[in-house]
Each structure stands twice: as structure tokens, then as C-alpha cells.
Short mmCIF file of C-alpha atoms (C1' of nucleotides) in Angstrom, two decimals:
data_model
loop_
_atom_site.label_atom_id
_atom_site.label_comp_id
_atom_site.label_asym_id
_atom_site.label_seq_id
_atom_site.Cartn_x
_atom_site.Cartn_y
_atom_site.Cartn_z
CA MET A 1 0.44 15.12 10.55
CA LYS A 2 3.77 13.99 9.20
CA ILE A 3 4.81 12.90 5.74
CA TYR A 4 8.02 11.34 4.51
CA ASN A 5 9.40 13.64 1.87
CA THR A 6 11.67 12.12 -0.76
CA LEU A 7 13.05 15.58 -1.44
CA THR A 8 14.68 15.77 1.97
CA ASN A 9 14.72 12.06 2.72
CA SER A 10 13.08 12.66 6.04
CA LEU A 11 9.84 12.68 7.92
CA GLU A 12 8.47 16.21 7.89
CA GLU A 13 5.57 18.02 9.52
CA PHE A 14 2.91 18.47 6.87
CA ASN A 15 2.08 22.10 6.23
CA THR A 16 -0.13 23.09 3.36
CA ILE A 17 0.31 26.15 1.19
CA LYS A 18 -3.26 27.30 1.65
CA GLU A 19 -4.95 26.68 4.92
CA ASN A 20 -7.09 23.53 4.92
CA GLU A 21 -6.47 22.90 1.25
CA VAL A 22 -4.28 20.26 -0.35
CA ASN A 23 -3.37 20.17 -4.00
CA MET A 24 -1.97 16.83 -5.03
CA TYR A 25 -0.89 15.17 -8.24
CA VAL A 26 -0.12 11.53 -8.92
CA CYS A 27 1.40 10.21 -12.11
CA GLY A 28 -1.18 8.17 -13.92
CA PRO A 29 -0.92 5.31 -16.37
CA THR A 30 0.21 5.12 -19.94
CA VAL A 31 -2.97 3.70 -21.38
CA TYR A 32 -1.62 1.05 -23.73
CA SER A 33 -2.60 -2.03 -21.72
CA TYR A 34 -4.44 -3.30 -18.67
CA ILE A 35 -2.90 -2.23 -15.39
CA HIS A 36 -1.15 -4.78 -13.20
CA VAL A 37 -0.90 -5.26 -9.44
CA GLY A 38 2.04 -2.91 -9.31
CA ASN A 39 0.06 -0.12 -10.89
CA ALA A 40 -2.70 -0.70 -8.40
CA ARG A 41 -0.48 0.26 -5.49
CA PRO A 42 -0.19 4.00 -6.12
CA LEU A 43 -3.88 4.03 -6.92
CA ILE A 44 -4.72 2.56 -3.54
CA VAL A 45 -2.06 4.39 -1.57
CA PHE A 46 -2.84 7.85 -2.84
CA ASP A 47 -6.56 7.30 -2.78
CA THR A 48 -6.18 6.40 0.88
CA LEU A 49 -4.07 9.50 1.46
CA ARG A 50 -6.72 11.59 -0.24
CA ARG A 51 -9.46 10.04 1.88
CA TYR A 52 -7.47 10.59 5.06
CA LEU A 53 -6.72 14.21 4.23
CA GLU A 54 -10.41 14.79 3.65
CA TYR A 55 -11.20 13.00 6.90
CA ARG A 56 -8.84 15.40 8.64
CA GLY A 57 -10.77 18.31 7.20
CA TYR A 58 -8.72 19.30 4.19
CA ASP A 59 -10.28 20.30 0.94
CA VAL A 60 -8.39 18.13 -1.54
CA ASN A 61 -7.84 18.85 -5.21
CA PHE A 62 -6.58 15.66 -6.76
CA ALA A 63 -5.20 15.43 -10.27
CA GLN A 64 -4.06 12.33 -12.09
CA ASN A 65 -3.09 12.29 -15.74
CA PHE A 66 -3.42 9.83 -18.57
CA THR A 67 -0.40 9.48 -20.81
CA ASP A 68 -2.09 8.88 -24.11
CA ILE A 69 0.78 9.52 -26.49
CA ASP A 70 4.26 7.97 -26.41
CA ASP A 71 6.31 5.16 -27.98
CA LYS A 72 4.44 2.41 -26.21
CA MET A 73 1.10 3.82 -27.30
CA ILE A 74 2.21 4.08 -30.90
CA ASN A 75 3.72 0.60 -30.99
CA ARG A 76 0.74 -1.04 -29.41
CA ALA A 77 -1.72 0.79 -31.64
CA ASN A 78 0.20 -0.43 -34.68
CA GLU A 79 0.24 -4.00 -33.38
CA GLU A 80 -3.48 -3.95 -32.80
CA GLY A 81 -4.27 -2.12 -35.99
CA VAL A 82 -6.11 0.71 -34.25
CA THR A 83 -5.42 4.40 -33.92
CA VAL A 84 -3.61 5.74 -30.87
CA LYS A 85 -6.80 7.51 -29.94
CA GLU A 86 -8.87 4.34 -30.06
CA LEU A 87 -6.28 2.49 -28.03
CA ALA A 88 -6.34 5.24 -25.40
CA ALA A 89 -10.12 5.23 -25.20
CA LYS A 90 -10.18 1.48 -24.63
CA PHE A 91 -7.64 1.44 -21.84
CA ILE A 92 -8.79 4.58 -20.13
CA LYS A 93 -12.14 2.85 -19.80
CA ALA A 94 -10.48 -0.29 -18.47
CA TYR A 95 -8.45 1.76 -16.01
CA GLU A 96 -11.48 3.55 -14.68
CA ASP A 97 -13.35 0.29 -14.26
CA ASP A 98 -10.44 -1.17 -12.31
CA ALA A 99 -10.12 1.94 -10.18
CA LYS A 100 -13.79 1.76 -9.35
CA ALA A 101 -13.53 -1.90 -8.42
CA LEU A 102 -10.66 -0.99 -6.10
CA ASN A 103 -12.96 1.60 -4.51
CA VAL A 104 -10.72 4.42 -5.66
CA LEU A 105 -12.49 7.79 -5.74
CA PRO A 106 -12.34 9.56 -9.08
CA ALA A 107 -9.74 12.31 -9.37
CA ASP A 108 -10.97 15.88 -9.59
CA PHE A 109 -8.87 16.41 -12.70
CA LYS A 110 -8.01 13.71 -15.21
CA PRO A 111 -6.00 15.55 -17.85
CA ARG A 112 -4.74 13.82 -20.98
CA ALA A 113 -1.48 14.72 -22.63
CA THR A 114 -3.00 15.07 -26.09
CA ASP A 115 -5.47 17.65 -24.79
CA HIS A 116 -2.67 19.85 -23.50
CA ILE A 117 -0.28 20.17 -26.42
CA GLY A 118 -0.67 23.95 -26.34
CA ASP A 119 0.28 24.18 -22.68
CA ILE A 120 3.24 21.93 -23.30
CA ILE A 121 4.50 23.98 -26.25
CA LYS A 122 4.19 27.17 -24.25
CA MET A 123 6.32 25.72 -21.51
CA ILE A 124 9.01 24.48 -23.88
CA LYS A 125 9.16 27.94 -25.44
CA THR A 126 9.81 29.46 -22.05
CA LEU A 127 12.55 26.96 -21.33
CA GLU A 128 14.13 27.64 -24.70
CA ALA A 129 13.99 31.39 -24.11
CA LYS A 130 15.70 30.93 -20.76
CA GLY A 131 18.49 28.93 -22.30
CA LEU A 132 17.47 25.68 -20.65
CA ALA A 133 16.48 23.89 -23.84
CA TYR A 134 18.06 23.40 -27.23
CA LYS A 135 16.90 22.10 -30.57
CA THR A 136 18.51 19.21 -32.42
CA GLU A 137 17.64 17.27 -35.54
CA ASP A 138 15.25 14.98 -33.73
CA GLY A 139 13.62 17.37 -31.33
CA VAL A 140 14.07 19.72 -28.41
CA TYR A 141 16.06 18.71 -25.35
CA PHE A 142 16.33 19.97 -21.82
CA ASP A 143 19.87 21.10 -21.08
CA THR A 144 20.69 19.46 -17.77
CA LEU A 145 24.16 20.98 -17.64
CA ALA A 146 22.64 24.45 -17.81
CA TYR A 147 20.36 23.75 -14.86
CA GLU A 148 22.48 23.75 -11.76
CA LYS A 149 19.96 22.14 -9.43
CA TYR A 150 19.55 19.04 -11.56
CA GLY A 151 19.65 15.92 -9.37
CA LYS A 152 18.24 17.36 -6.16
CA LEU A 153 15.42 14.84 -5.79
CA SER A 154 17.30 11.67 -6.59
CA GLY A 155 20.57 12.80 -5.05
CA ARG A 156 22.35 11.98 -8.26
CA LYS A 157 25.26 13.87 -9.65
CA LEU A 158 25.75 14.14 -13.36
CA GLU A 159 29.33 12.89 -13.03
CA ASP A 160 28.16 9.76 -11.23
CA MET A 161 25.71 8.99 -13.95
CA LYS A 162 28.30 9.27 -16.63
CA SER A 163 30.30 6.51 -15.03
CA GLY A 164 27.26 4.25 -15.15
CA ALA A 165 27.39 1.61 -17.83
CA ARG A 166 23.84 1.97 -18.92
CA VAL A 167 23.41 5.55 -19.97
CA ALA A 168 22.17 5.73 -23.52
CA VAL A 169 24.51 7.32 -26.00
CA ASP A 170 22.97 9.84 -28.28
CA GLU A 171 25.07 11.87 -30.68
CA ASN A 172 22.58 14.69 -30.78
CA LYS A 173 22.48 15.40 -27.08
CA LYS A 174 24.92 17.65 -25.28
CA ALA A 175 24.90 15.41 -22.22
CA PRO A 176 23.63 11.86 -21.64
CA SER A 177 21.27 13.13 -18.94
CA ASP A 178 19.52 15.55 -21.29
CA PHE A 179 15.99 14.46 -22.08
CA ALA A 180 13.48 15.12 -24.82
CA LEU A 181 10.89 17.85 -24.39
CA TRP A 182 9.67 17.56 -27.95
CA LYS A 183 10.19 14.73 -30.40
CA SER A 184 10.20 15.46 -34.12
CA GLU A 185 7.66 13.66 -36.21
CA LYS A 186 8.50 10.24 -37.59
CA PRO A 187 6.56 8.76 -40.50
CA GLY A 188 3.24 7.28 -39.51
CA GLU A 189 3.17 8.79 -36.03
CA PRO A 190 0.58 11.18 -34.68
CA SER A 191 1.95 14.71 -34.60
CA TRP A 192 1.12 18.28 -33.76
CA GLY A 193 2.47 21.50 -35.16
CA SER A 194 5.00 23.47 -33.09
CA PRO A 195 7.63 26.18 -33.42
CA TRP A 196 10.14 23.33 -33.88
CA GLY A 197 8.19 21.59 -36.59
CA LYS A 198 5.67 18.81 -36.39
CA GLY A 199 6.11 16.36 -33.61
CA ARG A 200 4.89 15.23 -30.22
CA PRO A 201 5.76 15.95 -26.59
CA GLY A 202 8.37 14.01 -24.66
CA TRP A 203 7.10 12.00 -21.73
CA HIS A 204 8.16 14.16 -18.78
CA ILE A 205 6.88 17.51 -19.89
CA GLU A 206 3.19 16.58 -19.83
CA CYS A 207 3.18 16.05 -16.07
CA SER A 208 4.80 19.41 -15.44
CA ALA A 209 2.47 21.28 -17.75
CA MET A 210 -0.71 19.62 -16.58
CA SER A 211 -0.02 19.53 -12.86
CA MET A 212 0.80 23.23 -12.77
CA LYS A 213 -2.16 24.08 -14.95
CA TYR A 214 -4.64 22.49 -12.56
CA LEU A 215 -2.91 22.84 -9.21
CA GLY A 216 -0.77 25.96 -9.47
CA GLU A 217 2.93 26.59 -10.02
CA THR A 218 3.71 25.37 -6.53
CA PHE A 219 1.55 22.67 -5.02
CA ASP A 220 1.56 20.45 -1.98
CA ILE A 221 2.00 16.80 -2.83
CA HIS A 222 3.26 14.88 -5.81
CA GLY A 223 3.20 11.12 -5.74
CA GLY A 224 4.16 8.08 -7.76
CA GLY A 225 6.15 4.86 -7.64
CA THR A 226 9.79 4.89 -6.49
CA ASP A 227 10.94 4.07 -9.96
CA LEU A 228 9.73 7.47 -11.08
CA ILE A 229 12.09 9.38 -8.81
CA PHE A 230 14.69 9.16 -11.48
CA PRO A 231 14.49 10.31 -14.12
CA HIS A 232 10.81 11.25 -14.40
CA HIS A 233 10.29 13.30 -11.28
CA GLU A 234 13.78 14.72 -11.38
CA ASN A 235 13.00 15.94 -14.85
CA GLU A 236 9.64 17.34 -13.84
CA ILE A 237 11.35 19.44 -11.21
CA ALA A 238 13.96 20.68 -13.65
CA GLN A 239 11.37 21.64 -16.26
CA SER A 240 8.91 23.19 -13.85
CA GLU A 241 11.28 25.13 -11.66
CA GLY A 242 13.27 26.03 -14.75
CA THR A 243 10.13 27.57 -16.17
CA THR A 244 8.72 29.35 -13.12
CA ASP A 245 11.75 29.89 -10.86
CA LYS A 246 9.45 28.80 -8.03
CA PRO A 247 9.47 25.62 -5.98
CA PHE A 248 7.42 23.05 -7.90
CA VAL A 249 6.28 20.69 -5.18
CA ASN A 250 6.64 20.73 -1.39
CA TYR A 251 6.23 17.05 -0.59
CA TRP A 252 7.28 14.22 -2.86
CA MET A 253 5.85 10.85 -1.89
CA HIS A 254 6.85 7.53 -3.41
CA ASN A 255 5.33 4.12 -2.97
CA GLY A 256 7.48 0.98 -2.95
CA HIS A 257 7.27 -1.68 -5.59
CA ILE A 258 5.49 -4.97 -5.63
CA ASN A 259 7.36 -8.18 -6.24
CA VAL A 260 5.99 -11.55 -7.16
CA ASN A 261 7.63 -14.50 -5.47
CA ASN A 262 10.32 -12.10 -4.31
CA GLU A 263 11.24 -11.14 -7.82
CA LYS A 264 10.53 -7.96 -9.62
CA MET A 265 7.51 -8.29 -11.85
CA SER A 266 8.48 -8.46 -15.45
CA LYS A 267 7.13 -9.79 -18.65
CA SER A 268 10.23 -11.85 -19.34
CA LEU A 269 9.85 -13.70 -16.05
CA GLY A 270 6.18 -14.19 -16.76
CA ASN A 271 5.29 -13.25 -13.19
CA PHE A 272 2.90 -10.60 -14.29
CA PHE A 273 -0.61 -10.23 -12.91
CA THR A 274 -3.07 -7.81 -14.38
CA ILE A 275 -5.99 -6.54 -12.36
CA PRO A 276 -8.45 -8.62 -14.39
CA ASP A 277 -6.28 -11.71 -13.63
CA ILE A 278 -6.64 -11.08 -9.94
CA ALA A 279 -10.31 -10.23 -10.11
CA GLU A 280 -10.91 -13.76 -11.39
CA LYS A 281 -9.82 -15.21 -8.07
CA PHE A 282 -10.54 -12.53 -5.49
CA ASP A 283 -12.72 -9.51 -5.10
CA LEU A 284 -10.48 -6.51 -5.64
CA GLU A 285 -11.30 -5.29 -2.17
CA VAL A 286 -9.04 -8.08 -0.96
CA LEU A 287 -6.21 -6.58 -2.98
CA ARG A 288 -6.86 -3.21 -1.41
CA PHE A 289 -6.90 -4.72 2.07
CA PHE A 290 -3.71 -6.64 1.29
CA MET A 291 -1.89 -3.49 0.24
CA LEU A 292 -3.09 -1.51 3.24
CA GLY A 293 -1.49 -4.13 5.45
CA VAL A 294 1.98 -2.94 4.47
CA HIS A 295 3.45 0.52 4.81
CA TYR A 296 3.30 2.24 1.43
CA ARG A 297 7.01 2.87 1.19
CA SER A 298 8.01 -0.76 1.71
CA GLN A 299 8.37 -3.29 -1.01
CA VAL A 300 5.69 -5.95 -0.87
CA ASN A 301 5.63 -9.45 -2.10
CA PHE A 302 2.48 -10.47 -3.89
CA SER A 303 1.14 -14.00 -4.01
CA PHE A 304 -2.24 -15.64 -4.05
CA GLU A 305 -1.42 -17.33 -0.77
CA LEU A 306 -1.00 -13.92 0.85
CA MET A 307 -4.23 -12.83 -0.80
CA GLU A 308 -5.96 -15.75 0.89
CA GLN A 309 -4.58 -14.63 4.26
CA SER A 310 -5.85 -11.14 3.60
CA ASN A 311 -9.21 -12.47 2.55
CA GLN A 312 -9.54 -14.22 5.91
CA GLY A 313 -8.60 -11.08 7.77
CA LEU A 314 -11.09 -9.00 5.82
CA ASN A 315 -13.75 -11.58 6.57
CA ARG A 316 -13.23 -11.08 10.26
CA LEU A 317 -14.01 -7.41 9.81
CA TYR A 318 -17.09 -8.12 7.72
CA THR A 319 -18.36 -10.68 10.19
CA ALA A 320 -18.22 -8.12 12.97
CA LYS A 321 -19.85 -5.49 10.78
CA LEU A 322 -22.78 -7.74 9.89
CA ARG A 323 -23.17 -8.90 13.45
CA TRP A 324 -23.32 -5.33 14.72
CA GLU A 325 -25.74 -4.32 12.01
CA ASP A 326 -28.09 -7.01 13.23
CA MET A 327 -27.79 -5.89 16.83
CA ALA A 328 -27.75 -2.12 16.40
CA GLN A 329 -30.45 -0.04 18.08
CA ASP A 330 -30.83 3.58 19.07
CA GLY A 331 -30.12 4.48 22.65
CA SER A 332 -27.31 5.59 24.88
CA PRO A 333 -24.19 3.50 24.76
CA SER A 334 -22.29 2.35 27.82
CA ASP A 335 -19.20 4.09 29.11
CA GLU A 336 -17.18 0.97 28.43
CA MET A 337 -18.12 1.03 24.76
CA LYS A 338 -17.51 4.75 24.49
CA GLU A 339 -14.07 4.19 25.90
CA ALA A 340 -13.29 1.27 23.60
CA VAL A 341 -14.39 3.23 20.57
CA GLN A 342 -12.42 6.31 21.53
CA LYS A 343 -9.32 4.24 22.05
CA ALA A 344 -9.63 2.72 18.60
CA LYS A 345 -10.16 6.11 16.98
CA ASP A 346 -7.23 7.69 18.76
CA SER A 347 -4.91 4.94 17.78
CA PHE A 348 -6.19 4.95 14.22
CA ILE A 349 -5.50 8.65 13.87
CA SER A 350 -2.14 8.58 15.55
CA ASP A 351 -1.04 5.84 13.18
CA MET A 352 -2.38 7.50 10.06
CA ASP A 353 -0.93 10.82 11.12
CA VAL A 354 2.59 9.54 10.87
CA ASP A 355 3.25 9.01 7.19
CA LEU A 356 0.04 7.12 6.54
CA ASN A 357 0.68 4.04 8.63
CA THR A 358 -2.21 2.03 7.26
CA ALA A 359 -0.95 -1.24 8.70
CA GLY A 360 -1.08 0.22 12.18
CA ALA A 361 -4.51 1.73 11.46
CA LEU A 362 -5.79 -1.67 10.43
CA GLY A 363 -4.56 -2.96 13.76
CA ALA A 364 -6.74 -0.35 15.45
CA LEU A 365 -9.74 -1.64 13.52
CA PHE A 366 -9.12 -5.19 14.66
CA GLU A 367 -8.72 -4.07 18.22
CA LEU A 368 -12.02 -2.30 17.98
CA VAL A 369 -13.59 -5.51 16.73
CA ARG A 370 -12.18 -7.53 19.57
CA SER A 371 -13.00 -5.12 22.37
CA ALA A 372 -16.48 -4.36 21.08
CA ASN A 373 -17.32 -8.01 20.53
CA PHE A 374 -16.14 -8.76 24.03
CA LEU A 375 -18.48 -6.16 25.49
CA LEU A 376 -21.39 -7.18 23.28
CA ASP A 377 -21.03 -10.84 24.18
CA THR A 378 -22.22 -10.14 27.68
CA SER A 379 -24.21 -6.92 27.39
CA ASN A 380 -26.06 -7.52 24.13
CA ASN A 381 -26.57 -3.76 24.17
CA GLY A 382 -28.03 -2.46 20.89
CA ALA A 383 -26.84 1.09 21.46
CA ASP A 384 -23.33 -0.23 22.04
CA ALA A 385 -23.53 -2.23 18.84
CA LYS A 386 -24.60 0.88 16.97
CA LEU A 387 -21.73 2.93 18.35
CA ALA A 388 -19.23 0.24 17.45
CA LEU A 389 -20.74 -0.07 13.99
CA ASP A 390 -20.73 3.66 13.32
CA THR A 391 -17.10 3.86 14.35
CA LEU A 392 -16.12 0.89 12.23
CA ASN A 393 -17.88 2.42 9.24
CA GLU A 394 -16.29 5.78 9.77
CA LEU A 395 -12.78 4.40 9.98
CA SER A 396 -13.09 1.74 7.31
CA ASP A 397 -14.41 4.37 4.94
CA VAL A 398 -11.20 6.31 5.39
CA LEU A 399 -9.29 3.22 4.32
CA GLY A 400 -11.76 2.55 1.55
CA ILE A 401 -12.71 -0.93 2.72
CA LEU A 402 -15.86 -2.75 3.90
CA TYR A 403 -17.90 -1.28 1.09
CA ARG A 404 -19.35 -4.47 -0.35
CA ASP A 405 -22.87 -5.58 0.38
CA MET A 406 -22.35 -9.06 1.73
CA ARG A 407 -26.02 -9.72 2.27
CA VAL A 408 -27.28 -9.94 -1.26
CA LEU A 409 -28.12 -13.56 -1.95
CA PRO A 410 -28.94 -15.16 -5.29
CA ASP A 411 -32.41 -16.71 -5.42
CA ASP A 412 -31.15 -20.29 -5.52
CA VAL A 413 -29.12 -19.74 -2.38
CA LYS A 414 -32.09 -18.11 -0.72
CA GLU A 415 -34.24 -21.09 -1.58
CA LEU A 416 -31.81 -23.61 -0.11
CA ALA A 417 -31.47 -21.48 2.99
CA GLN A 418 -35.23 -21.45 3.40
CA LYS A 419 -35.36 -25.23 3.15
CA ARG A 420 -32.64 -25.51 5.73
CA VAL A 421 -34.59 -23.45 8.23
CA GLN A 422 -37.41 -25.96 7.89
CA ALA A 423 -35.04 -28.93 8.14
CA ARG A 424 -33.66 -27.55 11.37
CA ALA A 425 -37.11 -26.97 12.75
CA ASP A 426 -37.82 -30.62 12.00
CA LYS A 427 -34.54 -31.57 13.62
CA ASN A 428 -33.59 -33.25 10.38
CA TRP A 429 -29.87 -32.73 10.92
CA ALA A 430 -28.73 -34.82 8.00
CA LEU A 431 -30.71 -32.73 5.50
CA SER A 432 -29.77 -29.55 7.28
CA ASP A 433 -26.06 -30.37 7.02
CA GLU A 434 -26.39 -31.36 3.41
CA LEU A 435 -28.04 -28.04 2.58
CA ARG A 436 -25.33 -26.19 4.43
CA ASP A 437 -22.70 -27.97 2.35
CA ARG A 438 -24.50 -27.15 -0.87
CA ILE A 439 -24.81 -23.49 0.04
CA ASN A 440 -21.16 -23.56 0.97
CA GLU A 441 -20.22 -24.88 -2.44
CA MET A 442 -22.05 -21.95 -3.96
CA GLY A 443 -19.74 -19.59 -2.13
CA TYR A 444 -21.86 -18.71 0.87
CA ILE A 445 -21.51 -19.38 4.56
CA VAL A 446 -24.36 -20.47 6.80
CA GLU A 447 -24.30 -19.74 10.49
CA ASP A 448 -26.84 -20.56 13.16
CA THR A 449 -27.03 -17.84 15.74
CA SER A 450 -29.32 -17.19 18.64
CA ASP A 451 -31.56 -15.12 16.37
CA GLY A 452 -31.71 -17.73 13.67
CA GLN A 453 -29.87 -18.64 10.54
CA LYS A 454 -27.52 -16.20 8.84
CA VAL A 455 -26.22 -16.53 5.30
CA LYS A 456 -23.45 -14.42 3.83
CA LYS A 457 -20.86 -14.39 1.10
CA LYS A 458 -17.62 -16.20 1.72
"C1'" G B 1 30.97 1.74 -10.72
"C1'" G B 2 27.29 5.44 -8.35
"C1'" C B 3 22.79 6.13 -5.22
"C1'" G B 4 19.32 3.95 -1.82
"C1'" C B 5 16.33 0.41 0.99
"C1'" C B 6 15.43 -3.89 4.01
"C1'" A B 7 16.38 -8.12 7.78
"C1'" U B 8 10.69 -8.69 13.89
"C1'" A B 9 7.19 -15.64 15.50
"C1'" G B 10 5.16 -21.18 10.60
"C1'" C B 11 3.28 -16.92 7.18
"C1'" C B 12 2.07 -11.44 6.68
"C1'" A B 13 3.17 -7.09 9.46
"C1'" A B 14 3.29 -2.40 13.00
"C1'" G B 15 6.60 -0.39 16.48
"C1'" C B 16 12.14 2.31 16.34
"C1'" G B 17 15.74 4.36 23.49
"C1'" G B 18 12.52 1.78 28.71
"C1'" U B 19 12.07 -5.09 28.28
"C1'" A B 20 7.55 -6.68 21.43
"C1'" A B 21 0.22 -3.85 18.03
"C1'" G B 22 -2.63 -6.56 14.82
"C1'" G B 23 -4.00 -10.37 11.08
"C1'" C B 24 -3.55 -15.48 8.97
"C1'" A B 25 -2.37 -20.44 10.39
"C1'" G B 26 -2.03 -23.73 14.97
"C1'" A B 27 -3.28 -25.90 20.24
"C1'" G B 28 -6.78 -26.02 24.35
"C1'" G B 29 -11.53 -24.20 27.01
"C1'" U B 30 -16.74 -21.91 26.75
"C1'" C B 31 -20.98 -21.78 23.43
"C1'" U B 32 -23.56 -25.10 19.51
"C1'" G B 33 -27.83 -30.77 17.32
"C1'" C B 34 -23.01 -30.73 14.81
"C1'" A B 35 -20.62 -26.71 12.82
"C1'" A B 36 -19.73 -21.63 12.09
"C1'" A B 37 -19.30 -17.05 14.49
"C1'" A B 38 -17.86 -14.93 19.06
"C1'" U B 39 -14.90 -15.13 23.36
"C1'" C B 40 -10.92 -16.74 26.85
"C1'" U B 41 -5.96 -18.97 27.28
"C1'" C B 42 -1.28 -20.41 24.88
"C1'" C B 43 2.42 -19.50 20.80
"C1'" A B 44 9.01 -14.16 19.54
"C1'" U B 45 13.74 -11.30 23.44
"C1'" C B 46 13.38 -8.48 17.12
"C1'" A B 47 19.96 -11.82 11.33
"C1'" C B 48 25.05 -11.78 13.65
"C1'" C B 49 29.30 -9.13 16.14
"C1'" A B 50 31.18 -4.86 18.61
"C1'" G B 51 30.21 -0.02 20.69
"C1'" U B 52 27.24 4.32 22.97
"C1'" U B 53 23.72 4.30 27.21
"C1'" C B 54 21.41 3.24 33.79
"C1'" G B 55 18.82 0.74 29.76
"C1'" A B 56 18.72 -0.94 22.48
"C1'" U B 57 14.57 -4.55 18.53
"C1'" U B 58 14.94 0.83 18.35
"C1'" C B 59 21.33 4.93 18.02
"C1'" U B 60 26.74 4.16 15.86
"C1'" G B 61 30.33 0.98 13.32
"C1'" G B 62 31.12 -3.66 11.12
"C1'" U B 63 29.66 -8.73 9.21
"C1'" U B 64 26.26 -11.77 6.62
"C1'" G B 65 21.94 -12.19 3.73
"C1'" G B 66 17.92 -10.07 0.56
"C1'" C B 67 16.17 -6.11 -2.76
"C1'" G B 68 15.51 -1.54 -5.61
"C1'" C B 69 17.08 2.63 -8.81
"C1'" C B 70 20.83 4.47 -12.31
"C1'" U B 71 17.11 2.11 -19.44
"C1'" C B 72 10.45 2.17 -20.73
"C1'" C B 73 8.40 1.11 -15.97
"C1'" A B 74 3.87 2.27 -10.37
#
RNA sequence: GGCGCCAUAGCCAAGCGGUAAGGCAGAGGUCUGCAAAAUCUCCAUCACCAGUUCGAUUCUGGUUGGCGCCUCCA
């Protein structure tokens, strides 16, 4: 298996630290609002990676944090007239609901920054003792000039950054690239006691402290969006390796961003879609399928038109799945089907093995559908249908799709469907067509097959 | 100014040295009460120029056109 490592900017053979075990950490959300389509990408990408690693036999320990204290949290809590804690509770719940709807498996560890203040303080003390941190009036800062390896992830040099026009000027800091480890208390803000006075942790330090606490001082994979490479992940490396003098992470993986109408999503442009916005128009499985259709490192353009295309593609998969379920029987499958299934599996794995090529893997699924349908059209072999179905289920489960039950029908739909069966028996085509249209308007599709009428969700 | 990415059919998208997976949309055939589903057939020389090579969409250089990061951000 190969993984593209941002640290070396190259495709590398994936070797774990412990045999058959993968420890991975993905930066989670700041829980001050509903997540948007962009936030959904790392969720889907790294959940798929986790599923694939498990499929390949690894024991995966997956940690994802919640940032439940920072400027955005404080501002939003004030705006809404609630405490930071209440705000966090509300949006952690919303996040977990969305993750579930996206068929994302729960992380093994879901640490919150505010539950780890002690670990964070301990780490800052070590950095201070090693001369990598210094105290100012408004907090404690990491001394980037004192840490010679600063910039190794992003490939940035401190000199280059100084020439940039947009580096914030701060009188208290020794260098513009220095970042806060601890922020001194301001009136009305939540705070915790520390050797540097009351205050709260800076943003970057929580990920270092919590990831190492749950996964070890050196772990296998750390993921997040490309925008986090600098400064967040760069800073995590500096803090962590500065503290332990050991390599922090072996493989850094970054997913590309999502654009809307070819523009970066932003509130000022108003091209912002939250997950609840999307769920109004499409089942979130469609969003997952849509994202799997593009390599995770590429930028993707989001639009509802593309969602419709994806919905159609997903439907093709579901149609095959339901058809095979109806046909499946125990028995020994034909050599032709065995061969078709093996081919699909091989190509699925060889695609996924190279830096999680989910788009290619999806292609393997569609090829399985075509070749199996072709065989079933003539053979009508129940054992073949079962083999094809089992394979489809196995592979689609790795991608986290085809999990919805498309057969559940509301009573009113069922009733109309029943009437239509009678109408057809009576050869009353006009009534039969009318009923089909009505069922259609309710969001269900009616098909007449050789074994009778089938009704399913659109 | 610094760092980096991308350019494949109407749309989306894999592939990345040996003459282009897959999906959506479209056209035609089979099947069907009609449809739907399924299936078969058809639908691209990979932005442009130059080079390396027996051979390039795939490597190198350049041109043009998009985009991202450098500030909170997935």
C-alpha cells in the first residue's frame, strides 16, 4: 500500500510502526457552528481510509478532537447568549448527527481541548524548560527561531514569510512566525489556572497534546485539510518534536478543498452550504458518493447539478443490489461469475492501494455491476447473483456506501402499489399508469419485472 | 513577493512511457401493454509549442488558462 506523504511530497510505501496496527489522528471541528460541505470532506476521506485499513487487516486506532475553546467559540457563545460549554454541547451533537448520516464510523477517541488542559500545560512547561517557549504580557509563545527544523512540512522558510505582506505584526512576539501556546485571560473569557497565570490554550497545542496522549509520541498517520499544512500542522510538529525529540508523525495526509461554482467557499460570497442545507435536497449518502468520485487530494467543485449526476450513478448501484437480492440463492456459482468477481476485487484493491484511489475503486464497482448483470441476464443463476451481491456488499462497505434500506415503503405508497397490481391484472392500463405516476410523485419508482411489480425509493 | 497544485469527451472523473477505466447526459437495437430496469452498439488522440525516446496523455523546458496556501479556516 502506498500513501502520498506531504512531509516528503511523494508517494511512499506505507509501513506502520507496529505490525498490523495503525494509529491515526485527524483534526476535528471547532464546534461553534454547523459543519459545511468542506468540513465533510476530511470526514469522508479519512473514514474511508480507516475502513480500508481495517479491510486490509490493520487494527486501527482513530482519534479526532473537538476544539471547544477558542476565539470563535467565545464570540459565538456571546452572540447567542450561552456559555461556551453549552455552545460546544450543541454543536458536538450536531456534528455527530451529521457524521452518522454520512455513514462515518465513530472515532475511537474523541478528546476535547477543555478536558486536556493539564496535558497541555505540562507540554508547554517542557517547551519552556527547553528554551523553545517564552512568556510575554499576553501569554506564552513558541519560539520558532529557536527551533531549527521549523518549516519542514510546508517547505516554508522564515525569511520568505517575512517578505509576505500579510504576516500579522505583534509587538510582543520575537518573530512574526511565533505562535501562542497559552493565551492570558481576558475579561469575560473562560480560563484555567497555569504557571503563567490564568488563561487558555492556544489553538495548535491541543492537537499535539491530545494526539500524543492517545496515540503515542510517534504515530502513523495525521490528516486534515490542505489549509492546515501551514501553520497548524507545521506548528504541531514544532511543538511535539520540540517536546519529545522524536519524530511526531510518519505520514501526513491532506485532502483538497471544495469549491462552489469554482470559487472558494466563503461567507462573504454567500456560496456556503451546511450539511443540513444539503440534506434538505439529497440524502447525505449522495454527498459521500460524490466525494468518493474524486481523488481526495484534488480540489472539487460542488454543485447541486453534480449531486444530481452522482445520485443517478448511485441509483445504478442500488438497482443492481436490489435486483441481486431478489435473485440470490445458495449454491455453487459459475466460473464466469467467479472470474468477474475476482477481477472487480483485484482492481478495487489495486486502486485503493495506491493513495486511496476511490474514484478508480468506484469504477471497479460499476464494472462488477455490468459484468454480473450481463451474466445474470442469460443465466438467471441464483448462486451467481449471491456471489455478485456478497462482493458488492463487501466492497461498498469499505467505501461506506449502499447502506440505506431502499425497500421500506410508507403505507400510502404500499396501498397504491397494491391497487396497481390489481389494475394490471385487469389490464386497466390507464389506471395502472395513473397509479404509477402518483407513486412517482411520492418519490418512489415502480418497475414491472418478470417476477412482478417492484417499488423502490428514487 | 514566497510556496504549491491543476488543465483528459456536453458534464463529472481514473490512468501517468506502449496508442485512453468508470459514471451522468445523448443516439440507435433487444426486452416491455406502455414504461422502467437490464443488455448490446455508437460517442475523446488527453490546453498549446518545443525537446527526450523506437514510442508521450504520461518525462523535460516553455506558453496560455484556472486554482490554492502564506490571516481564522477542512
